[in-house]
Coordinates of C-alpha atoms and ligand atoms in Angstrom, one line a residue:
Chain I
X202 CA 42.4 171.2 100.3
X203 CA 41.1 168.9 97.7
X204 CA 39.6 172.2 95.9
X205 CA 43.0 174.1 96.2
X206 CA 44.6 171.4 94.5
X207 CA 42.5 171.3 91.8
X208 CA 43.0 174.9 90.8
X209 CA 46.7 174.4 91.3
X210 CA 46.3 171.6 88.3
X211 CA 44.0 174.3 86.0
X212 CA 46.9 176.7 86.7
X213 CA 49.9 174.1 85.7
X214 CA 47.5 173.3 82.6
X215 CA 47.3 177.2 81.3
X216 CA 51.1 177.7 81.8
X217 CA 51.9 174.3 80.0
X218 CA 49.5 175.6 77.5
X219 CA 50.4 179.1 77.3
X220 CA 54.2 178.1 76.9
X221 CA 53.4 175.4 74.2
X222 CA 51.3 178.2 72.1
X223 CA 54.1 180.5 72.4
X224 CA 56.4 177.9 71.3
X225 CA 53.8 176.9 68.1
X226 CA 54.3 180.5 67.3
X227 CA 58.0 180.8 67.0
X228 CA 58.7 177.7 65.4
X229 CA 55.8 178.1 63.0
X230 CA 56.3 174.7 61.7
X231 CA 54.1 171.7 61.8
X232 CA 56.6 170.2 64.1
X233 CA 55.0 172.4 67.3
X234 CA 51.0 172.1 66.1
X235 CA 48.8 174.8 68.0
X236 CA 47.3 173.7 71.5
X237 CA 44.0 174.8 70.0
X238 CA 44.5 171.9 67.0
X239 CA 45.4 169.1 69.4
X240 CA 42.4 169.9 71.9
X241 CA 40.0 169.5 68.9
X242 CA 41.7 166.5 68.1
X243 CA 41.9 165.2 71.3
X244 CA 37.9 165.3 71.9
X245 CA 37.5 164.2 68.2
X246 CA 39.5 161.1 69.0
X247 CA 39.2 160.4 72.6
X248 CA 36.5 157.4 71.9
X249 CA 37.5 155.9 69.2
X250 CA 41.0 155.9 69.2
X251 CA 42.6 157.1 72.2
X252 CA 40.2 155.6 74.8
X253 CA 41.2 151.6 73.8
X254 CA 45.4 152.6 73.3
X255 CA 44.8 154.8 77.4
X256 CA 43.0 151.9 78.4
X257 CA 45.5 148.9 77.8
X258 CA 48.5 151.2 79.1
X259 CA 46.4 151.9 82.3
X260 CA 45.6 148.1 82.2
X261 CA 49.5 147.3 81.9
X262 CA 50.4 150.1 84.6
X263 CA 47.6 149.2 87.1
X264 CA 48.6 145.2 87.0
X265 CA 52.1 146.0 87.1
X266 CA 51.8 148.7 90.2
X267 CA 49.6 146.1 92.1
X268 CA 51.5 143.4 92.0
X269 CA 54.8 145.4 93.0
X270 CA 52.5 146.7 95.9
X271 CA 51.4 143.3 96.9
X272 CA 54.8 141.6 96.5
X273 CA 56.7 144.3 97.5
X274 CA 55.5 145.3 100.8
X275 CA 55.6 141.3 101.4
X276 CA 59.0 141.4 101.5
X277 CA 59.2 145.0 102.7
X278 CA 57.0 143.2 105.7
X279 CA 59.7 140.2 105.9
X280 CA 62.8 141.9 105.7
X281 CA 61.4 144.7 108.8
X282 CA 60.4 142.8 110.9
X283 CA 62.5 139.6 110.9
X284 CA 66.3 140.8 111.5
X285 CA 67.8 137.7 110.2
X286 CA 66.0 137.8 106.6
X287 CA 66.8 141.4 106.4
X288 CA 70.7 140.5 106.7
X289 CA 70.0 137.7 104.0
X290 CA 67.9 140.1 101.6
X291 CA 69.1 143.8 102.0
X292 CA 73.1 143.2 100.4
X293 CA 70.6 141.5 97.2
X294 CA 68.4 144.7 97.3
X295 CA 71.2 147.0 97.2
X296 CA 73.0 144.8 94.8
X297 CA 69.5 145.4 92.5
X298 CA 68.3 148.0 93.2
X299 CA 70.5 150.4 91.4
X300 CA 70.5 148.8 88.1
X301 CA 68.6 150.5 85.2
X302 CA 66.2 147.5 84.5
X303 CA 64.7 148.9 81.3
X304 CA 67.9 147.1 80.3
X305 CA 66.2 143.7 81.1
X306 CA 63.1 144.4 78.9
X307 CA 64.9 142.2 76.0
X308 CA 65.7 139.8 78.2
X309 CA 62.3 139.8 80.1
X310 CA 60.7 139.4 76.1
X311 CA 62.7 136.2 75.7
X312 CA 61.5 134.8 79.1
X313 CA 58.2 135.6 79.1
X314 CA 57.3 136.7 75.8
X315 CA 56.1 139.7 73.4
X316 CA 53.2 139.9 75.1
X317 CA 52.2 142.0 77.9
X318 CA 53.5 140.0 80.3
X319 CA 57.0 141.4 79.8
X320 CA 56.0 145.0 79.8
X321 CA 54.2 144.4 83.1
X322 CA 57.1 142.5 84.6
X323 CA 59.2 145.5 83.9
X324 CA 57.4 147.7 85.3
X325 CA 56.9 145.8 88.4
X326 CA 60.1 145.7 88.8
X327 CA 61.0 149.0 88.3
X328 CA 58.5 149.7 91.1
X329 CA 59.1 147.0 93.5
X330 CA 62.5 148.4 95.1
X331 CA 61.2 151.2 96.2
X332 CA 58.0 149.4 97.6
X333 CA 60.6 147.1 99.3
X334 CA 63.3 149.7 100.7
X335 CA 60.1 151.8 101.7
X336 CA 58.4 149.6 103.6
X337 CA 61.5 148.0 105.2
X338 CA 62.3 151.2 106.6
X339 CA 59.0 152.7 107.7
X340 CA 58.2 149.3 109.6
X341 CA 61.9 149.6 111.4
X342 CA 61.0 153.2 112.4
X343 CA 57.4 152.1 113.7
X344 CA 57.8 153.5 117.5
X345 CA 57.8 150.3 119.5
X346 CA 55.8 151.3 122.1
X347 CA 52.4 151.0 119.4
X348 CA 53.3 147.4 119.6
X349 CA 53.0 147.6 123.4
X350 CA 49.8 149.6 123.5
X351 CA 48.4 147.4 120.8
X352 CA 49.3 144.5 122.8
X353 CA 48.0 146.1 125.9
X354 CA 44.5 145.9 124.9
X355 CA 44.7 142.2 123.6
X356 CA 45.8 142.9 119.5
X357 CA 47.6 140.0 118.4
X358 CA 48.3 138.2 115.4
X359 CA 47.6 139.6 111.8
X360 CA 45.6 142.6 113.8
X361 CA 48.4 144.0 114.9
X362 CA 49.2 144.3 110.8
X363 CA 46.0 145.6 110.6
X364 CA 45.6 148.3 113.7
X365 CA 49.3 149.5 113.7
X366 CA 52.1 148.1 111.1
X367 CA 49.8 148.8 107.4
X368 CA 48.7 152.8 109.1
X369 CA 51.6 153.5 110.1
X370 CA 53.8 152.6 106.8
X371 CA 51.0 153.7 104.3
X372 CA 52.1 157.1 104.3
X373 CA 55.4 156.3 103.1
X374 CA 54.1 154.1 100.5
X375 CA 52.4 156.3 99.2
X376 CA 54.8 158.7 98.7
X377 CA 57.1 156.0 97.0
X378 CA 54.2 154.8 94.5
X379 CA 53.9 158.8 93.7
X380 CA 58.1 159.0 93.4
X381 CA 57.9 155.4 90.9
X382 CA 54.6 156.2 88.7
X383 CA 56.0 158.7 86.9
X384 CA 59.6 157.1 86.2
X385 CA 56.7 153.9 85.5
X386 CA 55.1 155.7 82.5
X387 CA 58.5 156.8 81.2
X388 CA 59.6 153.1 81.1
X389 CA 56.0 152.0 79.8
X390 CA 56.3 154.4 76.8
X391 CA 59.4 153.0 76.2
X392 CA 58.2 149.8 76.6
X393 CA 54.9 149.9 74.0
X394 CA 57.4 150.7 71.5
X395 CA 58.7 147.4 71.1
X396 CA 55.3 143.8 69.8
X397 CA 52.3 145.8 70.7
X398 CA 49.8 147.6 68.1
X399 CA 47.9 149.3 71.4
X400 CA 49.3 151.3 74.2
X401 CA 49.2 155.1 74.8
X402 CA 53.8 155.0 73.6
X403 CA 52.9 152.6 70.6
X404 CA 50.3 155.3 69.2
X405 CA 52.7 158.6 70.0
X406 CA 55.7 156.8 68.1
X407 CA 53.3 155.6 65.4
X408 CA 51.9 158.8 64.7
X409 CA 55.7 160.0 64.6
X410 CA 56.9 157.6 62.0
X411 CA 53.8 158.5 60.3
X412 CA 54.8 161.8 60.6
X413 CA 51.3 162.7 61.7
X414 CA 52.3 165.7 64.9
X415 CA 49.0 166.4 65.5
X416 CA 48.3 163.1 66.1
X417 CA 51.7 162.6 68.0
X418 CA 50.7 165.9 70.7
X419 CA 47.5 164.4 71.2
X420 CA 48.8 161.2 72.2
X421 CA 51.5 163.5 74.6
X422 CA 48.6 165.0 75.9
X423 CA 46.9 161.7 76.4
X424 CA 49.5 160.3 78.3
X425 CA 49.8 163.3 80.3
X426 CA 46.4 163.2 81.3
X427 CA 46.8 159.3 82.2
X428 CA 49.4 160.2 84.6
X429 CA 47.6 163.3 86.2
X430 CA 44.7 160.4 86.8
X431 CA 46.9 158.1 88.6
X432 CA 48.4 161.1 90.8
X433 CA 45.0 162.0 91.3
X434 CA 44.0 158.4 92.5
X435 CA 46.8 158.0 94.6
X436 CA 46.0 162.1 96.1
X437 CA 42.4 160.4 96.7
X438 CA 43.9 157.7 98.8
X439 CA 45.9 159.8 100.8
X440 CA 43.3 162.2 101.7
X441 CA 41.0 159.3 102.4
X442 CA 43.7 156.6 104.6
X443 CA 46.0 159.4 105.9
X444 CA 44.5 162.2 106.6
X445 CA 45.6 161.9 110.3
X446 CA 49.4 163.2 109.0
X447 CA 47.9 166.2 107.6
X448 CA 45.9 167.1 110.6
X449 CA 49.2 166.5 112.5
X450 CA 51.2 168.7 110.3
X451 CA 49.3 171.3 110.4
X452 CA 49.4 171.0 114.2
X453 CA 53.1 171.7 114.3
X454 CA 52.8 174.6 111.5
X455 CA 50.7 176.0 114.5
X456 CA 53.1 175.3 117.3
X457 CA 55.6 176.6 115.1
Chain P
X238 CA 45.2 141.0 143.8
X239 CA 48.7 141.2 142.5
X240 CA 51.6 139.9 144.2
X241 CA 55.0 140.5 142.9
X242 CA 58.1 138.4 144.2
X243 CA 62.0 138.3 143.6
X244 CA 61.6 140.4 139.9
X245 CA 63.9 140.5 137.6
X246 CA 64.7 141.6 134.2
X247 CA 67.4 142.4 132.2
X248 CA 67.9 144.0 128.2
X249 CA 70.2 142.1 126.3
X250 CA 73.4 142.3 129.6
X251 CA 72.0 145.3 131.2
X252 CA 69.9 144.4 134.5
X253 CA 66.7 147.0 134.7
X254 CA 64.7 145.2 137.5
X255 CA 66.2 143.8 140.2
X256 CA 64.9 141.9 143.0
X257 CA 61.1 143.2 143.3
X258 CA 58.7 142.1 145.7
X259 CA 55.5 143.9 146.5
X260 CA 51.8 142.9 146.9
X261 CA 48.7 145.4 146.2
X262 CA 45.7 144.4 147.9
X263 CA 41.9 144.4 145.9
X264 CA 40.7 147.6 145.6
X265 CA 43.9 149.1 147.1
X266 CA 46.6 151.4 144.9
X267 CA 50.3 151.8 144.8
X268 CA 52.8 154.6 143.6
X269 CA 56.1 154.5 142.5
X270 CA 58.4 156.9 142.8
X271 CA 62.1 157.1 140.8
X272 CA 64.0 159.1 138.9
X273 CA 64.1 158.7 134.9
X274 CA 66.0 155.6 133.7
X275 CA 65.5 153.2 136.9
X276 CA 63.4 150.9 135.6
X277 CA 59.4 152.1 136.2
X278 CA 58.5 152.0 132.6
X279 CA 59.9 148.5 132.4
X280 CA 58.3 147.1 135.8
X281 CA 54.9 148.5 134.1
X282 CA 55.3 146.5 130.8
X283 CA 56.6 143.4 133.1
X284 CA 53.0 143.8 135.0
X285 CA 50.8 144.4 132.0
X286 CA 52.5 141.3 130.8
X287 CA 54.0 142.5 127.6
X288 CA 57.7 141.4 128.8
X289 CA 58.5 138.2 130.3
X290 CA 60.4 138.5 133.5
X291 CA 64.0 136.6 133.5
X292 CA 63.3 135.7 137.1
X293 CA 60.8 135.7 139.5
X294 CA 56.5 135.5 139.3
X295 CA 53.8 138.1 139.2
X296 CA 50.7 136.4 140.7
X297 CA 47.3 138.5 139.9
X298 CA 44.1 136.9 141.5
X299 CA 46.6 133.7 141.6
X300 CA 47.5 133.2 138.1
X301 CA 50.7 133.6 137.0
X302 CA 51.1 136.3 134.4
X303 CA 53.1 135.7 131.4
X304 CA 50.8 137.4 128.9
X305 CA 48.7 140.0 128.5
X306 CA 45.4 140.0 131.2
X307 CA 42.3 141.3 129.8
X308 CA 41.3 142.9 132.8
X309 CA 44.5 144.7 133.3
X310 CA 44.3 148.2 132.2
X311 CA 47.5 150.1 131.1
X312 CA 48.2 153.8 130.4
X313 CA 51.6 153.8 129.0
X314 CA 54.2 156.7 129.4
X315 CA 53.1 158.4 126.0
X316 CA 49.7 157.9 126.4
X317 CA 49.9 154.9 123.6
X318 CA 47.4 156.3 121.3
X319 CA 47.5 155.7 117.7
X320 CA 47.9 159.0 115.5
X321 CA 46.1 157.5 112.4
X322 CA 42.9 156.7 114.5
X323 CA 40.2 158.8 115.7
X324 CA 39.5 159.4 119.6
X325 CA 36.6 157.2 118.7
X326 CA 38.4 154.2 116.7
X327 CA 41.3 154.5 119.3
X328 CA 38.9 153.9 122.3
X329 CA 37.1 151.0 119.9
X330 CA 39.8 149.2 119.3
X331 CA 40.2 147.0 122.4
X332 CA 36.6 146.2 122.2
X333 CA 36.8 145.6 118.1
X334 CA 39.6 142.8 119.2
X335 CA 37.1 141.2 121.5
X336 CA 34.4 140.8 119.0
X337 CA 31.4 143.1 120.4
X338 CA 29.0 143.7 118.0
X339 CA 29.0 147.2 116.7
X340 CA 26.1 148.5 118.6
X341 CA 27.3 147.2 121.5
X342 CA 31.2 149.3 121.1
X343 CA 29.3 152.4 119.9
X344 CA 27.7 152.2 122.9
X345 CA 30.4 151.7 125.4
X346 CA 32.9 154.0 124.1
X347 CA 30.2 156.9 123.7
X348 CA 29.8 156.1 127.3
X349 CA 33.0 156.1 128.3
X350 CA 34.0 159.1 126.4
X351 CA 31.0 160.8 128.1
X352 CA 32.7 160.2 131.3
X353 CA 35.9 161.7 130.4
X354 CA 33.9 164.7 129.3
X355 CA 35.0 164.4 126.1
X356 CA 32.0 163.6 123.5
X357 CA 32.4 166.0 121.1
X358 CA 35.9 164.7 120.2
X359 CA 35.1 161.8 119.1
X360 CA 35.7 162.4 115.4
X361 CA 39.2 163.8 116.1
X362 CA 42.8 162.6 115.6
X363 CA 45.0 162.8 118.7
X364 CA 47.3 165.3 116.9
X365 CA 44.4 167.9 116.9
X366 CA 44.2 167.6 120.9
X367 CA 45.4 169.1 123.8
X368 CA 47.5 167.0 126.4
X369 CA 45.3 166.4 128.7
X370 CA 42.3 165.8 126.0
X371 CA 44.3 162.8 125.2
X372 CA 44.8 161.7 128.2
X373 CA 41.6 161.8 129.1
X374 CA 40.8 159.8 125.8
X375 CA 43.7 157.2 127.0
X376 CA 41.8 156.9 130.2
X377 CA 38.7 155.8 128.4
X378 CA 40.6 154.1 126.3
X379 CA 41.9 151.6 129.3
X380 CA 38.3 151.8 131.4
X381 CA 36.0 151.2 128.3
X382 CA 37.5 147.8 128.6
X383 CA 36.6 147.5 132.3
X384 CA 39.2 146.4 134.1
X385 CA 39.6 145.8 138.1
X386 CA 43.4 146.9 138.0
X387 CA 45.0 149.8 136.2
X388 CA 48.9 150.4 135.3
X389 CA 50.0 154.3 134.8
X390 CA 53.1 155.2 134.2
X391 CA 54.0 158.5 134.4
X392 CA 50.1 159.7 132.8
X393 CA 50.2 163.0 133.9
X394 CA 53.5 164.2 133.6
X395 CA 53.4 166.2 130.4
X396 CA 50.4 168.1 131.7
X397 CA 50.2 171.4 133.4
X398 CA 49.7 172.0 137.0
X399 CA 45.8 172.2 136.7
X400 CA 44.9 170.1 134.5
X401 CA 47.5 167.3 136.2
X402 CA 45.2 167.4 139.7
X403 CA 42.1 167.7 137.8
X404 CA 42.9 164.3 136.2
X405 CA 44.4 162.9 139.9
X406 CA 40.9 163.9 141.2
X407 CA 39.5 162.2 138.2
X408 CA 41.5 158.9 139.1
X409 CA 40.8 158.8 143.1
X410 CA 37.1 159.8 142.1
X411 CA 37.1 155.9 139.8
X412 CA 38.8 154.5 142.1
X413 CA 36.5 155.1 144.9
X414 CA 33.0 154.4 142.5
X415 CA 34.6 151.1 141.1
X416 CA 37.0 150.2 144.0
X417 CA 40.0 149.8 141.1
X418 CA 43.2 148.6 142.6
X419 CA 45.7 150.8 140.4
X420 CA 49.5 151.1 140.2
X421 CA 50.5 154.3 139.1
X422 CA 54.5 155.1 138.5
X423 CA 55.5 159.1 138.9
X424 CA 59.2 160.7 139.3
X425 CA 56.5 163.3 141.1
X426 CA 56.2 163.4 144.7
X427 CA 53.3 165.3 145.4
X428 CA 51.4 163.1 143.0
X429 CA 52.5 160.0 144.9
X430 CA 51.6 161.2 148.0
X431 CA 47.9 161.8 146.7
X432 CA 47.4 159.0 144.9
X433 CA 49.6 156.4 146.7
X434 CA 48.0 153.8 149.8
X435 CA 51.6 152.9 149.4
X436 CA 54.3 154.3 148.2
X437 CA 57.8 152.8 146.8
X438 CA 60.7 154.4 146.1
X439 CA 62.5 153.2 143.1
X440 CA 66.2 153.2 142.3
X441 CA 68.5 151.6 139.7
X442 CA 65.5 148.6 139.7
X443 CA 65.3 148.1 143.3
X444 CA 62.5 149.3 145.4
X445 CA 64.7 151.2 148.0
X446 CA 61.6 152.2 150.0
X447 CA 58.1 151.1 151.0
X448 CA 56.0 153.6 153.3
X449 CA 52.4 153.4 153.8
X450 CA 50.3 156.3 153.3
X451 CA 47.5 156.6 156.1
X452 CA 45.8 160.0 154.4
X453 CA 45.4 158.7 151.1
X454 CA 41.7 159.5 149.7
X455 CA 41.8 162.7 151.0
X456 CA 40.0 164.6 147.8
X457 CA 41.0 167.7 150.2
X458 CA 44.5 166.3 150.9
X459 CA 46.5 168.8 149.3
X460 CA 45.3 171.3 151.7
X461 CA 46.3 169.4 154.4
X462 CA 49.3 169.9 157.1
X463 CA 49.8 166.3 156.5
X464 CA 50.1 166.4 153.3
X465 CA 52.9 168.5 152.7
X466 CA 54.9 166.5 156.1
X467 CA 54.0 163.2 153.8
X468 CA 56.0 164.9 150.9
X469 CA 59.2 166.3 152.8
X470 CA 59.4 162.9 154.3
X471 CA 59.5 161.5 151.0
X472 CA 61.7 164.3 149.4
X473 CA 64.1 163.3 152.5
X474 CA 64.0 160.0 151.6
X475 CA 64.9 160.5 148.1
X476 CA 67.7 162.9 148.6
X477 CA 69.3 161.1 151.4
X478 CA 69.7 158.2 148.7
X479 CA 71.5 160.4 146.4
X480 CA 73.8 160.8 149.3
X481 CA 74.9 157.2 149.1
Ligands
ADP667 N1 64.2 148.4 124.7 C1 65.2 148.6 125.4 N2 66.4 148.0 125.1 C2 67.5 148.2 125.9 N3 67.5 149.0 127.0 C3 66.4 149.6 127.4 C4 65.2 149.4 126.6 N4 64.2 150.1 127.2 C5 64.8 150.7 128.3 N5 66.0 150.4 128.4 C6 67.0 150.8 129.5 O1 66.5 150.3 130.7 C7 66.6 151.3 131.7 C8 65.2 151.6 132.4 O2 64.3 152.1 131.4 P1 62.9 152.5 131.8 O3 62.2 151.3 132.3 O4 62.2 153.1 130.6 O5 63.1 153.6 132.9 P2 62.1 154.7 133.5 O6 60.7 154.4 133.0 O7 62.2 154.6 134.9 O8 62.6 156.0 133.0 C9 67.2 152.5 131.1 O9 68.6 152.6 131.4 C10 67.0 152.3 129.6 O10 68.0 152.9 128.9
MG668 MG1 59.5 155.6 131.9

């Protein structure tokens, strides 16, 4: 499967490719600079340059998407589990959750500085609602007789987190963290533009201004390939924690 | 072993048990016959101690129960297994809660799995098995942990014809080597009939019926003229009910 995927990601690549050369071609300006060009400069930049800017936007990403994992599923926890909370919390969620916080990044600046602080804050919180909604749900839908079969054979306590309630939501968190990562680099691009002289979105708008393209398409393909790492680690995880859903899929494709 | 008197339970206004009284001797077993809805699956979890009853005691060896026993052995209705863990890690995990060292669950549940017939699943996840693979692995699952009373309800009913007696054999065959006392709730009656000392007939929560069952432990007892007189009784008994 893992192999399958991987040629699926070589194919996507040559497409992308293909269509950017054709692209290069037709404009023939210095707008569009040839994939060939970029590559080079890619490799030719990769340690020096590139590998400190991917580095502290993978820094800001990775803090940011832990922390809306840890707090998030705390509350997603809460809110499942305990009825009375969830009829406090939920009408706040929903009240939230649809707001476009990128709005908040100036206001998260003046409360907790230029630094990186506000960049990861924003992305945590563009992550969190998800993590919440997601794990409030999945931990509703848990079938309540694994509580009794757990019980049966004396799990109690945090164990029953442990055996039953974290396997049986990962799934679905894993499918939100894939569903938020990518709207999570948009934002972060957005958000390197504003107090920061590193970060993979600081160095593509620099080279803009600068009106260096080259430059600019190799920083697009850096951040590309950051996110293809992060779908990759996340892929990892799944076929690692969950591969019991695949195996059960594939039962029913049989059945079927 | 157990002794069961004046049960009752209701969810939230609706009354599910009503009135229960029934004892099971050591080493002695008891079926439960009802249609779908009456209460069996409730009486089980009220037994293993997962609900509390609104009224009345279960006694087992003299205590009263009010939690969970750790040598009470339960099989519930969908076998209880855990999709995201292996037939091994699924078997482990009542053992992994008591704190035995690894060696020591390694051993046990290769044991019991050996039992069951079942080794060379071990590294599967329920969802790759047949019905009666898992129920065999929820067997282990409940005897790995040793216990001198078992709670089925309904095990056997999703299996086919075969495999259903092959896994009643399987039971009576433990229950004779160990001298288990089981409880075992059915909405079939020739599985009452063979694996029932007594049997009780179960309606809207009340036991309606309570006959005794002088061929049980018969291996051969399907064969039997008195077998198949045990089971029209029965069938009378039931239909005679609906009557009411
Ligand atoms: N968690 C629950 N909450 C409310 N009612 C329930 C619940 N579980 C079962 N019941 C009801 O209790 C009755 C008995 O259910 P159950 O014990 O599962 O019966 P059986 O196992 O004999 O089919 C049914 O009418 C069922 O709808
Ligand atoms: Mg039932």
């Amino acid at each position: 499967m893992i192999k399958r995927s991987r040629l699926n990601t070589l194919y996507g690549a040559i497409f992308i490719i293909a269509i950017w050369w054709l692209m290069h071609l037709f404009y023939s300006s210095s707008v569009i600079p040839s994939p060939y060009i970029v590559i080079i400069n890619f490799f030719n930049k990769l340690l020096p340059v590139l590998i400190p800017h991917i580095a502290m936007s993978l820094y800001r990403i990775i803090t940011a998407v832990l922390l809306a994992v840890i707090v998030g599923i705390s509350i997603g926890l809460l809110t499942g589990v305990n009825e009375k909370v969830d009829q406090f919390f939920s009408p706040v969620i929903y009240l939230l959750y649809p707001i476009p916080k990128i709005a908040f990044l100036p206001l998260f600046m003046l409360l907790f500085g230029l630094g990186n602080s506000s960049k990861i804050i924003l992305i945590m919180v563009i992550v969190i609602f998800q993590i919440i909604v997601t794990t409030r749900d999945s931990v509703k839908n848990i079938n309540p007789e694994y509580f009794y079969s757990a019980r049966s054979v004396g799990v109690k306590g945090w164990k029953i987190y442990r055996h039953v309630i974290f396997p049986a939501i990962l799934p679905q968190i894993l499918t939100a963290l894939r569903i938020t990562v990518g709207t999570s680099i948009a934002v972060l691009f957005y958000a390197e533009n504003f107090a920061t002289q590193y970060g993979i979105g600081y160095y593509i708008m620099n080279s803009w201004i600068m009106v260096n393209y080259v430059d600019m398409f190799t920083g697009i393909l850096a951040i590309s390939i950051l996110g293809l790492l992060i779908f990759q680690v996340i892929d990892l995880l799944e076929e690692k924690y969950c591969h019991w859903v695949k195996v059960g899929n594939q039962e029913e494709r049989e059945i079927r | 072993m157990i002794k069961v008197s004046n049960l009752d339970f209701s969810y939230q206004n609706e009354k599910v048990v009503e009135n229960i009284n029934f004892s099971i001797k050591e080493g002695k077993s008891l079926a439960i016959i009802g249609p779908s809805g009456c209460g069996k699956s409730t009486l089980i979890y009220l037994l293993a101690g997962l609900l509390k009853p609104d009224e009345g005691v279960i006694k087992i060896n003299g205590n009263i129960i009010n939690n969970i026993r750790k040598k009470t052995g339960v099989i519930l209705q969908n076998y209880g297994l855990f999709p995201w863990k292996t037939v091994f890690d699924n078997v482990a995990l009542g053992l992994k809660v008591r704190d035995y060292d690894k060696n020591k669950i390694d051993d046990m549940v290769k044991n019991a799995l050996e039992k069951m017939g079942i080794s060379e699943l071990h590294n599967k996840f329920p969802a790759e098995l047949s019905g009666g693979q898992n129920q065999r692995v929820a067997i282990a699952r409940s005897l790995v942990l040793n216990p001198d009373l078992l709670l089925m309800d309904e095990p056997f009913s999703a299996l086919d014809a075969l495999t259903r007696e092959e896994m009643q054999n399987l039971i009576l065959k433990i229950h004779k080597e160990n001298n288990l006392s089981y409880l075992i709730v059915t909405h079939n009656i020739d599985e009452a009939v063979f694996l029932g000392q007594e049997i009780a007939v179960m309606k809207e929560g009340k036991f309606i019926h309570m006959i005794d069952n002088p061929y049980f432990g018969d291996i051969k007892l399907r064969e039997k003229e008195e077998f198949f007189e045990l089971c029209k009784e029965l069938r009378v008994m039931m239909s005679e009910d609906d009557l009411l």
